[in-house]
mmCIF file of C-alpha atoms and ligand atoms in Angstrom:
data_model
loop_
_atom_site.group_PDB
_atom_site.id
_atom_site.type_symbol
_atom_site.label_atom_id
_atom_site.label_comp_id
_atom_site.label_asym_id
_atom_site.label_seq_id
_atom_site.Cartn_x
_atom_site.Cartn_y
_atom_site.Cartn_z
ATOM 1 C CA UNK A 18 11.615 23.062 -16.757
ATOM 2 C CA UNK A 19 15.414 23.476 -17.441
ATOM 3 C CA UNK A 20 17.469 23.070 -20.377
ATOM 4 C CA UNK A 21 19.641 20.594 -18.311
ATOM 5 C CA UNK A 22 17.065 18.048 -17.948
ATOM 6 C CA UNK A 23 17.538 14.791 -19.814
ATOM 7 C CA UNK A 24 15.365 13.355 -21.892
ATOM 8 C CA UNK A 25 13.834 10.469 -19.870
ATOM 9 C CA UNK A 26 12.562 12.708 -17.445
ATOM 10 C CA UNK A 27 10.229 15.570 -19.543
ATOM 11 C CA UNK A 28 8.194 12.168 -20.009
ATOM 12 C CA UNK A 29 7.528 11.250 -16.738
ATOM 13 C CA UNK A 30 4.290 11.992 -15.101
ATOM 14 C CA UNK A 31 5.053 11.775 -10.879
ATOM 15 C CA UNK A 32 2.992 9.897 -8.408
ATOM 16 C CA UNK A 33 1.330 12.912 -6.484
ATOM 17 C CA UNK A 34 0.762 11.305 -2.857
ATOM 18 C CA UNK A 35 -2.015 12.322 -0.552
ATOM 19 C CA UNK A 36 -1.269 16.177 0.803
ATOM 20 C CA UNK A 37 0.765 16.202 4.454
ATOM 21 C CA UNK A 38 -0.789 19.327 5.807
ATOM 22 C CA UNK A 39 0.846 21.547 8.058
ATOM 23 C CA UNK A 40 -2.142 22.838 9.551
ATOM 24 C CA UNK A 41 -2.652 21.666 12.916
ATOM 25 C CA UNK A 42 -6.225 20.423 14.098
ATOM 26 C CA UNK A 43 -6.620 18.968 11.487
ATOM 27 C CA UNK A 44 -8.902 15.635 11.121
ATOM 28 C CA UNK A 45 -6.667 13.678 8.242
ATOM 29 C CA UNK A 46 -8.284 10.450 6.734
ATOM 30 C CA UNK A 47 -6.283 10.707 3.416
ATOM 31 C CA UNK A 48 -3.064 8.755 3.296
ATOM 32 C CA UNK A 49 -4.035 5.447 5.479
ATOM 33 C CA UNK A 50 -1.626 6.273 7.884
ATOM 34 C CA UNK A 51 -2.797 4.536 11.571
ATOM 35 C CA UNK A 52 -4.314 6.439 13.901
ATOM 36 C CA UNK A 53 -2.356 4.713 16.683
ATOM 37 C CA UNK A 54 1.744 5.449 17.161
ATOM 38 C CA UNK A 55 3.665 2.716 16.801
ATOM 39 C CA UNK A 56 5.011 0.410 19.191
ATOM 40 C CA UNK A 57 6.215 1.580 21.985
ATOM 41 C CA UNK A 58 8.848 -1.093 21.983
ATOM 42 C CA UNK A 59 9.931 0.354 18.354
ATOM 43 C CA UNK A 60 10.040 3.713 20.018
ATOM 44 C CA UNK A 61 12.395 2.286 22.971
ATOM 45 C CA UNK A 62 14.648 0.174 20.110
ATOM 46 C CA UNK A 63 15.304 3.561 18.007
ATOM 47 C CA UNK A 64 16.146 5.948 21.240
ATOM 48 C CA UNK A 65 18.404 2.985 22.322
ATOM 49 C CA UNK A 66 20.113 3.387 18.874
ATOM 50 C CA UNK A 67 20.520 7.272 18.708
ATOM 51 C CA UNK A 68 23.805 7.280 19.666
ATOM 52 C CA UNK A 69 27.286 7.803 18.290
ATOM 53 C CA UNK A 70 27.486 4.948 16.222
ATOM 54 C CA UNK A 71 25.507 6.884 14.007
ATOM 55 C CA UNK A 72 28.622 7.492 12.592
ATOM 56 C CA UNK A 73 28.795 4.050 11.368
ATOM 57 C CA UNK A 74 27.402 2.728 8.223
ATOM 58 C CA UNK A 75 24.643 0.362 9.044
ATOM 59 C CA UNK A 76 24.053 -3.382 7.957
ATOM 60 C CA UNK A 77 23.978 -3.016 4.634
ATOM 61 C CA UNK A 78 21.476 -6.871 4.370
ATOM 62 C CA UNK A 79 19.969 -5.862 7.331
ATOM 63 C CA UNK A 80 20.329 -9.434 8.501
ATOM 64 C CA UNK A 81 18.696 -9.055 12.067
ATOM 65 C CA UNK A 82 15.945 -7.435 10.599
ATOM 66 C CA UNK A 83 15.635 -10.156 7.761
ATOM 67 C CA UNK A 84 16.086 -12.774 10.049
ATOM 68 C CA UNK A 85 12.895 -11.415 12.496
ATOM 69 C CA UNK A 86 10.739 -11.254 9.210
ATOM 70 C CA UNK A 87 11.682 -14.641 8.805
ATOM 71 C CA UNK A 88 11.041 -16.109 12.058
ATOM 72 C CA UNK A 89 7.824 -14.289 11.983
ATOM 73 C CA UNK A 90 6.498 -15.262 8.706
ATOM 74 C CA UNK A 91 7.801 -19.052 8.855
ATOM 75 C CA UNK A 92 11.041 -18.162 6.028
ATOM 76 C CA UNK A 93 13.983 -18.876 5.380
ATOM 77 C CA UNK A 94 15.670 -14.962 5.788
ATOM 78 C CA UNK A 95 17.250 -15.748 1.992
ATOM 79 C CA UNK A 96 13.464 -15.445 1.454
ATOM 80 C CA UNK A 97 13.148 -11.904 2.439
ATOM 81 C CA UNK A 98 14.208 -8.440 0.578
ATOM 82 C CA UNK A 99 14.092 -5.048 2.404
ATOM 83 C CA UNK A 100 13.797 -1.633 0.952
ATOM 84 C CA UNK A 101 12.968 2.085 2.000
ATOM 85 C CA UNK A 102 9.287 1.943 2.094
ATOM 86 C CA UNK A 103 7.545 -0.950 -0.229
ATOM 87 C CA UNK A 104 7.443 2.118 -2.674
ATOM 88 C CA UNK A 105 11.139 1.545 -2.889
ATOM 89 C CA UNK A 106 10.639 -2.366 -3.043
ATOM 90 C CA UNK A 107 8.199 -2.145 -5.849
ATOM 91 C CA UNK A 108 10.649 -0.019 -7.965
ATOM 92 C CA UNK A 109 13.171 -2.740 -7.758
ATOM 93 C CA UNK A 110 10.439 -5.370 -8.527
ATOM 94 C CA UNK A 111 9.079 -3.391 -12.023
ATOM 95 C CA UNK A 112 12.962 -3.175 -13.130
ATOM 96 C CA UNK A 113 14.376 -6.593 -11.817
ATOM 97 C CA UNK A 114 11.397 -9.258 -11.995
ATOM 98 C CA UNK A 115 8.518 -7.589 -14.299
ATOM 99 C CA UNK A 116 10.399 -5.567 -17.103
ATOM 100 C CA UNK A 117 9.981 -7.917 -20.144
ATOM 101 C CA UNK A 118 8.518 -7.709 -23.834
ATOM 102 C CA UNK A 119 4.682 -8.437 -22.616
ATOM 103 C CA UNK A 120 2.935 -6.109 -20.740
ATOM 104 C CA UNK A 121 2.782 -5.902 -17.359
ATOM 105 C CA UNK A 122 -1.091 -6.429 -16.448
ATOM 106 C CA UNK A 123 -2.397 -4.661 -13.291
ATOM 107 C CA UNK A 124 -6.248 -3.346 -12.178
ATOM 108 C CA UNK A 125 -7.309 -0.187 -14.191
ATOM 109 C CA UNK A 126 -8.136 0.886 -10.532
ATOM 110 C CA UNK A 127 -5.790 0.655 -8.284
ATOM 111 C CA UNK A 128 -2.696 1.777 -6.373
ATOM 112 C CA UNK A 129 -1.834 4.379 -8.854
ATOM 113 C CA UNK A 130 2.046 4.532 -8.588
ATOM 114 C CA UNK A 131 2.108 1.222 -10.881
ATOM 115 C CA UNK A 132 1.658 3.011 -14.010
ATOM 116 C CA UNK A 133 4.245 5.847 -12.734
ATOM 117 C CA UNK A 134 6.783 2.841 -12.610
ATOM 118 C CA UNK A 135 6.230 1.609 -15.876
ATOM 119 C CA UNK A 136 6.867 5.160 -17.411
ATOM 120 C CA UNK A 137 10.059 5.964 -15.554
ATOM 121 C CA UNK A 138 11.528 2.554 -16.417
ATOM 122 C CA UNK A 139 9.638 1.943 -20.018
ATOM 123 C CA UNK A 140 7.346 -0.770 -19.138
ATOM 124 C CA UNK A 141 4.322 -1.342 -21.436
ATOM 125 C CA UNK A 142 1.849 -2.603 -19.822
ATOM 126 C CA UNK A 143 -1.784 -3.397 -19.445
ATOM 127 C CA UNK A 144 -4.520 -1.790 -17.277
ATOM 128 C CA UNK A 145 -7.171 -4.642 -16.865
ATOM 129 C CA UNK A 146 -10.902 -2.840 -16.041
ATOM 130 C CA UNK A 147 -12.422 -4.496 -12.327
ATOM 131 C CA UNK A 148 -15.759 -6.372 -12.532
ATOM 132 C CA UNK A 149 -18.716 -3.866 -12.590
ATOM 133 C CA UNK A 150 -19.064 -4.374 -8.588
ATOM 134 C CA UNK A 151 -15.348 -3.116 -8.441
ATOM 135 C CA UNK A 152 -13.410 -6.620 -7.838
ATOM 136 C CA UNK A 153 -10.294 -8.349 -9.102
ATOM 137 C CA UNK A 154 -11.709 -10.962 -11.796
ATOM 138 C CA UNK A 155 -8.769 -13.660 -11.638
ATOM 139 C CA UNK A 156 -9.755 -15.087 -15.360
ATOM 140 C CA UNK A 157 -9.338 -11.215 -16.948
ATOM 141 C CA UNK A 158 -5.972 -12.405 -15.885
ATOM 142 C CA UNK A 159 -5.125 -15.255 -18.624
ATOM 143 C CA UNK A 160 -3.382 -13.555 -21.360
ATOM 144 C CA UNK A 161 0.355 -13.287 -22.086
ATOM 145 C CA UNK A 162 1.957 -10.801 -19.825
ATOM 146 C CA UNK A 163 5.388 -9.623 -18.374
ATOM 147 C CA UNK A 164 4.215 -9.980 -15.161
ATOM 148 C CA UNK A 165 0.761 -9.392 -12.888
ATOM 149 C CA UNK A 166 0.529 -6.744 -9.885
ATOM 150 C CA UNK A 167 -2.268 -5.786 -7.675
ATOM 151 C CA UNK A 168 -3.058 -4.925 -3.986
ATOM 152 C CA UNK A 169 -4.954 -7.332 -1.911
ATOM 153 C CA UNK A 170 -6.971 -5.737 -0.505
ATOM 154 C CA UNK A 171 -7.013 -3.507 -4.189
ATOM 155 C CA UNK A 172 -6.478 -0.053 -3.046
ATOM 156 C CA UNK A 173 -8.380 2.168 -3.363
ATOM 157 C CA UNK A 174 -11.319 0.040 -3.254
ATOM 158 C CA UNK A 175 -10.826 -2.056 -0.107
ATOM 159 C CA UNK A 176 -11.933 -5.204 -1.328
ATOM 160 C CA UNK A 177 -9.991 -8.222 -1.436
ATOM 161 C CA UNK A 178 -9.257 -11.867 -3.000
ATOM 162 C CA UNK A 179 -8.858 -14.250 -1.076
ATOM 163 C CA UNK A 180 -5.608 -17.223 -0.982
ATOM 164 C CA UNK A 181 -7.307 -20.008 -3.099
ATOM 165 C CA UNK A 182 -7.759 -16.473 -6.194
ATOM 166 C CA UNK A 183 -4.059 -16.408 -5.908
ATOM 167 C CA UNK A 184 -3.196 -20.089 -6.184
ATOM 168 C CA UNK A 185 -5.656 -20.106 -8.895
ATOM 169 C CA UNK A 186 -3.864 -17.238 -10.249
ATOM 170 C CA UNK A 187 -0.981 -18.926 -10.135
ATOM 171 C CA UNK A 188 -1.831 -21.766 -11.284
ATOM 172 C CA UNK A 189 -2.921 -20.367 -14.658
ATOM 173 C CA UNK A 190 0.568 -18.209 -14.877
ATOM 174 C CA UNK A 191 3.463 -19.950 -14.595
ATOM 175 C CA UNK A 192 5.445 -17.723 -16.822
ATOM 176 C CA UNK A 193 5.900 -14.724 -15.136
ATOM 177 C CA UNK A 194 6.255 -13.253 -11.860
ATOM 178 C CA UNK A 195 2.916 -12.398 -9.786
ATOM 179 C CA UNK A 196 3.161 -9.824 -7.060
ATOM 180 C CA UNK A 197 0.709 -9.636 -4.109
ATOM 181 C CA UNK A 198 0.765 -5.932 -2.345
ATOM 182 C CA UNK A 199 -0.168 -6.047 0.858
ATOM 183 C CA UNK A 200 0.202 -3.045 2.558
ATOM 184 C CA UNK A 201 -3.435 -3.962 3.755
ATOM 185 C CA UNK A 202 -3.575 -7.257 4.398
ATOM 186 C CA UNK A 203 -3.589 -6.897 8.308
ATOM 187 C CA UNK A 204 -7.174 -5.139 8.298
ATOM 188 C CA UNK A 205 -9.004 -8.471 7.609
ATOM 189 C CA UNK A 206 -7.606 -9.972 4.601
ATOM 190 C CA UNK A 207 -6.182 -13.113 3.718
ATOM 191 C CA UNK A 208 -2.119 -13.180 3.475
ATOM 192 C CA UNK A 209 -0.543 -15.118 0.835
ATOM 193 C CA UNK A 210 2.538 -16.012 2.815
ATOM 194 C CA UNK A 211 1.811 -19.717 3.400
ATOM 195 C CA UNK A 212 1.683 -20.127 -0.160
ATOM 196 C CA UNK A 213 5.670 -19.530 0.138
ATOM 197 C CA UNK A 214 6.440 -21.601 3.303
ATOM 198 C CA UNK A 215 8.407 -24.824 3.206
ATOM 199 C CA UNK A 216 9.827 -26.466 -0.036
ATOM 200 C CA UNK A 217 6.670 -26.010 -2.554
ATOM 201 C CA UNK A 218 7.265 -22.147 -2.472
ATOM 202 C CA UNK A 219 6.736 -21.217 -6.063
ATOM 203 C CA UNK A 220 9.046 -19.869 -8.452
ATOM 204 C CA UNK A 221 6.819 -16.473 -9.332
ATOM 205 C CA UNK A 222 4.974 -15.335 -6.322
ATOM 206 C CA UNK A 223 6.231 -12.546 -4.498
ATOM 207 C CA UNK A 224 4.450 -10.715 -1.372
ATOM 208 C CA UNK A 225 5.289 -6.901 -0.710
ATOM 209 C CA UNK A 226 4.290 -5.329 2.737
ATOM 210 C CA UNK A 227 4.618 -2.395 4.227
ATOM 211 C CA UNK A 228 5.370 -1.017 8.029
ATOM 212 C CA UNK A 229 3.606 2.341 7.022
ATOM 213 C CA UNK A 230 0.109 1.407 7.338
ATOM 214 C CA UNK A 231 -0.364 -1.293 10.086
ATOM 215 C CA UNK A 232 2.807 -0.720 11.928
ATOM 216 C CA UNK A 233 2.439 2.961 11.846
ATOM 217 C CA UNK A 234 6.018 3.800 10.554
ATOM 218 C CA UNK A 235 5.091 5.521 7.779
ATOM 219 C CA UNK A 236 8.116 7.387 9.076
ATOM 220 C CA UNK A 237 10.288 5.495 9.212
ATOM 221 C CA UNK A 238 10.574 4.091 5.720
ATOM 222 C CA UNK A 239 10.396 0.087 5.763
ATOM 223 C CA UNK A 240 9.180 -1.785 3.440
ATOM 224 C CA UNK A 241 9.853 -5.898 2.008
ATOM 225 C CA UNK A 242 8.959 -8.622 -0.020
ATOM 226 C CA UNK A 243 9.249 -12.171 0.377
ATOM 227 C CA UNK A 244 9.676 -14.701 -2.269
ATOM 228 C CA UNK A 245 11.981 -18.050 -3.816
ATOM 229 C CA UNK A 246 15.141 -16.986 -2.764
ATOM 230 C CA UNK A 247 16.354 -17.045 -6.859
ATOM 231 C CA UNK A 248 13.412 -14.092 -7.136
ATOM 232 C CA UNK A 249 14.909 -12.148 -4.019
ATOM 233 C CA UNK A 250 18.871 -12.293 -5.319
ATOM 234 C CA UNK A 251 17.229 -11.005 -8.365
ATOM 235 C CA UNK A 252 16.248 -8.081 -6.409
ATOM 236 C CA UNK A 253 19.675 -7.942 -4.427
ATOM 237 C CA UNK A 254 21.274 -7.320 -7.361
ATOM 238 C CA UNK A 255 19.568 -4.325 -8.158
ATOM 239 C CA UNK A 256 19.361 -2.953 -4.684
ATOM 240 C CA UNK A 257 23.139 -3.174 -5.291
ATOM 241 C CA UNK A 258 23.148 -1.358 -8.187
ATOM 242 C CA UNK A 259 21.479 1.443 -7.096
ATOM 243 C CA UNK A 260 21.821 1.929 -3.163
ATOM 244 C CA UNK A 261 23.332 -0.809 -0.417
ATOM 245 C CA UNK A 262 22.045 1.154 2.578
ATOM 246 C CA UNK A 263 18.346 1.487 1.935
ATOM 247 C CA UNK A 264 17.644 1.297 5.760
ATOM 248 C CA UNK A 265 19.848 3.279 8.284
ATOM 249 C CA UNK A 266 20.214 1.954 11.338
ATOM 250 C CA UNK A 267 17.088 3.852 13.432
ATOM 251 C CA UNK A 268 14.983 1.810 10.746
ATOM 252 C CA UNK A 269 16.386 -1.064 10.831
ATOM 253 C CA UNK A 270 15.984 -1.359 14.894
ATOM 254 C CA UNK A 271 12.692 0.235 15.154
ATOM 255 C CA UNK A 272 11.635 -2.478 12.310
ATOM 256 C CA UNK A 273 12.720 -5.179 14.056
ATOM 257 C CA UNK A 274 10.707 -3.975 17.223
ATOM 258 C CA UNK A 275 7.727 -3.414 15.716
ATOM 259 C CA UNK A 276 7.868 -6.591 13.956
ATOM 260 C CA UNK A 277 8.386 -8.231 17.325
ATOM 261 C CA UNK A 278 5.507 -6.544 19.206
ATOM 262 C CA UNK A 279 2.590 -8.966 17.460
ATOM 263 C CA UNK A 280 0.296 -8.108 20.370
ATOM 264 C CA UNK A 281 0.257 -4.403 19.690
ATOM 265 C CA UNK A 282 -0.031 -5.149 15.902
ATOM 266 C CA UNK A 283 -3.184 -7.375 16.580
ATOM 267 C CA UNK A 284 -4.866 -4.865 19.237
ATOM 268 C CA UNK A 285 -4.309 -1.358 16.875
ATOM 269 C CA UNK A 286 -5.505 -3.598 14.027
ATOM 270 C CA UNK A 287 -8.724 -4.847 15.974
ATOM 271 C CA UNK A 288 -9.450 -1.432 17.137
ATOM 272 C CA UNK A 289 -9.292 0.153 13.355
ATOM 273 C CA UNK A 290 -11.500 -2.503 12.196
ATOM 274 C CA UNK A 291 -14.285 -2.132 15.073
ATOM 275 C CA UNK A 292 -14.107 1.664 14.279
ATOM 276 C CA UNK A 293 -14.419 0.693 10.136
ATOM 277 C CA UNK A 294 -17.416 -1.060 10.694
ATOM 278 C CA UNK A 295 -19.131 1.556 13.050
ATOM 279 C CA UNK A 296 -18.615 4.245 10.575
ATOM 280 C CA UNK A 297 -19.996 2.051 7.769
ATOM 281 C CA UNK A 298 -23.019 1.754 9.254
ATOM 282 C CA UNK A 299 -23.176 5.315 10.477
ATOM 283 C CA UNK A 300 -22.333 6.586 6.563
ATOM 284 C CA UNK A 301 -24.983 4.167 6.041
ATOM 285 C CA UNK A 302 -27.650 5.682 7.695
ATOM 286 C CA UNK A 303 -27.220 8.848 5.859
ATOM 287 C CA UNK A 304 -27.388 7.183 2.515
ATOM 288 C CA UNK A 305 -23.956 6.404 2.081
ATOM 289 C CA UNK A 306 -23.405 3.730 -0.206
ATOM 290 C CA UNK A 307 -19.954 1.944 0.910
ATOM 291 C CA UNK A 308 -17.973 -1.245 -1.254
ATOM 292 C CA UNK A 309 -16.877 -4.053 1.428
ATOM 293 C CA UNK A 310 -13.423 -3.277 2.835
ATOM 294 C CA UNK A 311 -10.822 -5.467 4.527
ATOM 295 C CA UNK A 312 -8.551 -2.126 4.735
ATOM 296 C CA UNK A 313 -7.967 0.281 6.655
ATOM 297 C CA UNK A 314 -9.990 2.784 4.503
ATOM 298 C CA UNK A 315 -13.496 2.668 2.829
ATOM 299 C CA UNK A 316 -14.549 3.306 -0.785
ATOM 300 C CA UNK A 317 -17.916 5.361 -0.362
ATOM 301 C CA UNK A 318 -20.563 7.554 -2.379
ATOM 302 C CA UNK A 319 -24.210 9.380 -2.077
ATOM 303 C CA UNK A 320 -26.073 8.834 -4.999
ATOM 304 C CA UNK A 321 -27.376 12.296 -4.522
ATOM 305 C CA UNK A 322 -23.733 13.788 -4.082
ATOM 306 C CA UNK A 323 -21.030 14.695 -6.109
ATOM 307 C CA UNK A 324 -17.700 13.049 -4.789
ATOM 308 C CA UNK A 325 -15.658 16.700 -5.589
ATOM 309 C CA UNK A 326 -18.405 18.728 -3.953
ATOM 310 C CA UNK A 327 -18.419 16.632 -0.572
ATOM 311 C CA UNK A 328 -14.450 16.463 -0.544
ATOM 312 C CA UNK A 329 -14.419 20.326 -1.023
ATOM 313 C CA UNK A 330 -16.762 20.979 2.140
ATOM 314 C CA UNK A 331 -15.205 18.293 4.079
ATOM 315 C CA UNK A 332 -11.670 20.371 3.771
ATOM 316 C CA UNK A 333 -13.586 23.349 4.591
ATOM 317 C CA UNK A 334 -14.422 22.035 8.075
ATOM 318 C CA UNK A 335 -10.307 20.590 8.377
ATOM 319 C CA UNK A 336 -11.508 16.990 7.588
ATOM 320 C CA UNK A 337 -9.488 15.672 5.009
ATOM 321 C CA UNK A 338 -10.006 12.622 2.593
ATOM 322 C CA UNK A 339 -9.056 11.078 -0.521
ATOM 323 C CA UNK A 340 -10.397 12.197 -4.373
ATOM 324 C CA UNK A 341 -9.617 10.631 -7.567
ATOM 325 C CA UNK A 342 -10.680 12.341 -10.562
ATOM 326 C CA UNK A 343 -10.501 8.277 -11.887
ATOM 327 C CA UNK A 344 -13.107 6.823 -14.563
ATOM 328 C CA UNK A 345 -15.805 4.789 -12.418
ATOM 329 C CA UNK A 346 -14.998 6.449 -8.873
ATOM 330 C CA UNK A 347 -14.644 10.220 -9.484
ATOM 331 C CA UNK A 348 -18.111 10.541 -7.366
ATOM 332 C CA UNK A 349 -16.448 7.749 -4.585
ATOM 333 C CA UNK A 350 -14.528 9.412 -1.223
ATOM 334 C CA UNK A 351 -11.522 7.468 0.118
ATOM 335 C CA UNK A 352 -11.537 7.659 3.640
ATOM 336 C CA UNK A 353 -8.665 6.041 6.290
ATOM 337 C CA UNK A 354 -10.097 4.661 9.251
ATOM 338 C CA UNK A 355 -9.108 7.287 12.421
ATOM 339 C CA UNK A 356 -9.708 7.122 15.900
ATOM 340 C CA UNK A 357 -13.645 6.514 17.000
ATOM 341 C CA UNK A 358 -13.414 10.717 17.707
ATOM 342 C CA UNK A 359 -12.048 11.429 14.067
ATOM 343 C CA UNK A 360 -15.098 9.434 12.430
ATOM 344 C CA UNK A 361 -17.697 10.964 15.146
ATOM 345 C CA UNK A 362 -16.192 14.391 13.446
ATOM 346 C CA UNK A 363 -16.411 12.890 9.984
ATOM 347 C CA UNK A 364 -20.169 11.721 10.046
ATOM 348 C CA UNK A 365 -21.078 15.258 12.279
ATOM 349 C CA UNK A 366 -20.034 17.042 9.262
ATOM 350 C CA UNK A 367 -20.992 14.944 6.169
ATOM 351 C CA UNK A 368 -24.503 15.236 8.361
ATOM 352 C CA UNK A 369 -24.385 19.023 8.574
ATOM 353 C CA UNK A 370 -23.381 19.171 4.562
ATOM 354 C CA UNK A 371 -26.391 16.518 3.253
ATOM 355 C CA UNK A 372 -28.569 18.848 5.669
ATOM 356 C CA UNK A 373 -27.628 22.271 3.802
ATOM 357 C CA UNK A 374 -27.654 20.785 0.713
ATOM 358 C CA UNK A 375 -31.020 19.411 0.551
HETATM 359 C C1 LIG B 402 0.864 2.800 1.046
HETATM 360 C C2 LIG B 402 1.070 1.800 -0.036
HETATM 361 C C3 LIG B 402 2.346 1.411 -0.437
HETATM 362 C C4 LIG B 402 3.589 2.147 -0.032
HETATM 363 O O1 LIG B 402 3.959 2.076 1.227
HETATM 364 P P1 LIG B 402 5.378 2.614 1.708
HETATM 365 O O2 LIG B 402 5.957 1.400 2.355
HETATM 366 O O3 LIG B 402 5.061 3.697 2.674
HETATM 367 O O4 LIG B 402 6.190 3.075 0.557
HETATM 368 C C5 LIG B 402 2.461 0.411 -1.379
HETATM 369 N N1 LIG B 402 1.390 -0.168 -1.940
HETATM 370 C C6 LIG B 402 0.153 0.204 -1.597
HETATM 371 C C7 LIG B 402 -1.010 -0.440 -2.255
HETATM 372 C C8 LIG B 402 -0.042 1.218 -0.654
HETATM 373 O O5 LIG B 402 -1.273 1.631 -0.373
#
């Protein structure tokens, strides 16, 4: 603490993020990064950019890179906002499109930076509990509100709505903006992108992804939502305000590479979600109890076994996972879907614990 700090910030309470270990050998499930690298081709596009024009500021609209999310997605680019990381995005979003005098409603659990936004730019808002079996209840939804946020899939639970939930979301809230996450959505989930194709794309909805999870550019920092074009000069303008070169240009070329590459997307993705179910029904067989996920993580408890207890001997043995010391899931484990080897490791030594312990 220092004298020299303003105000605004002796209030704030951070986001911690999952720990980045230096250790090496280690077996780390807690951040839902991919166990894959990323494209090669976005490896090739960001060696074929480190060159002198570093010197150069980049594209400050990143308009190739807008323009591939477009053609991908079936846009118009004017329907596309970039950022560094979606964490970045989503700032912009609470500030520009969900700052208002209602609160802003989101899942009591759930990605847990939402709340840290509200704080840091005074936001009041609403935490709305899930159903008892831990999903999104679209009608808890139908009261006056600044604006309405979740994950789909909801992090950290896995589970997810799917497009006809949103339009009925949507249908019921016309007055404020409603903003999809999904950093997930590539694990088995519905996207809501259709819903914004062509001339009927709605005035509210906005869709955030992410090139950290299913890309595997954590990295590299890229993140965007797409939207009416009205909601993403909304965004612009604060972008502008704050920084014009979110993305440098090794970001902006791996991006568009990786974004490119849709084979390698679909094959990492298809490999994480084999894996998901195997270890599922491995936890399973030791007693695991696991929610339904269409992520690239799992929600999971033992009814015989504390959640803390099992994280602490899982770090013993180098494995590392997710804890949340949260209402309703402080006994739960959050655990990112690895490589087949990672999870062999995983279920060895949840297997060895359970044994000692009974
Ligand atoms: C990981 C994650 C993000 C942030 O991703 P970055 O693009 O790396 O900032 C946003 N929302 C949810 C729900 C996430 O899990």
């Amino acid at each position: 603490m220092s004298r020299f700090w303003s105000p605004a910030i002796h209030n704030l309470t951070p986001y911690v993020p999952g720990e980045q270990p230096q250790m090496q050998r280690l077996v780390k499930l807690n951040t839902n990064e991919s166990p894959y690298g990323p494209s090669p081709k976005a490896l090739a596009a960001i060696a074929s950019q480190t060159n002198a024009d570093l010197r150069l500021y980049p594209d400050p609209e990143s308009t190739a890179l807008k323009q591939a999310i477009a053609q991908l997605h079936g846009l118009d680019p004017r329907q596309v906002f970039l950022g560094n990381g979606s964490d970045e995005v989503l700032a912009h979003v609470f500030l520009g499109l969900l700052k208002h005098k209602d609160p802003v409603l989101f899942p009591d659990i759930t990605y847990s930076f939402y709340p840290v936004y509200c704080k840091l730019f005074g936001i009041d808002y609403t935490a709305v509990p899930l159903d008892p079996d831990f999903a999104i209840r679209i009608a808890d939804y139908n009261t006056p509100n600044g604006g309405i946020i979740f994950p789909n899939p909801n992090a950290p639970t896995g589970k997810a709505l799917g497009r006809s939930d949103i339009e009925a979301l949507l249908s019921k809230n016309r007055q404020s903006v409603v903003v999809i996450d999904e950093a997930y959505v590539d694990y088995g989930a519905q996207s809501s992108i259709p819903l914004l194709q062509g001339s009927h794309c709605p005035e509210n909805l906005l869709v955030v992804h992410t090139l950290s999870k299913s890309r595997a550019l954590a990295g590299l920092r890229v993140g965007f939502a797409l939207g009416h074009p009205a909601l993403i000069e909304g965004l612009e303008r604060v972008k502008n305000s704050f920084n014009s070169y979110p993305l440098g240009r090794l970001a902006q070329a791996g991006a568009i590479a990786a974004i490119e590459d849709q084979e390698y997307l679909s094959q990492t993705t298809a490999k994480v979600m084999q894996t998901r179910e195997d270890l599922v029904s491995a936890l399973g067989a030791l007693g695991f109890e696991t929610l339904p996920s269409s992520a690239n993580f799992i929600l999971t408890h033992h009814p015989q076994y504390a959640g803390e207890m099992l994280y602490q001997r899982l770090r013993e043995r180098g494995i590392i996972v997710r804890h949340f010391k949260t209402a309703r899931i402080e006994n739960f484990l959050r655990i990112t879907i690895g490589t087949d080897e990672q999870c062999k490791e995983l279920v060895a030594a949840l297997t060895e614990i359970l044994s000692v312990r009974n």
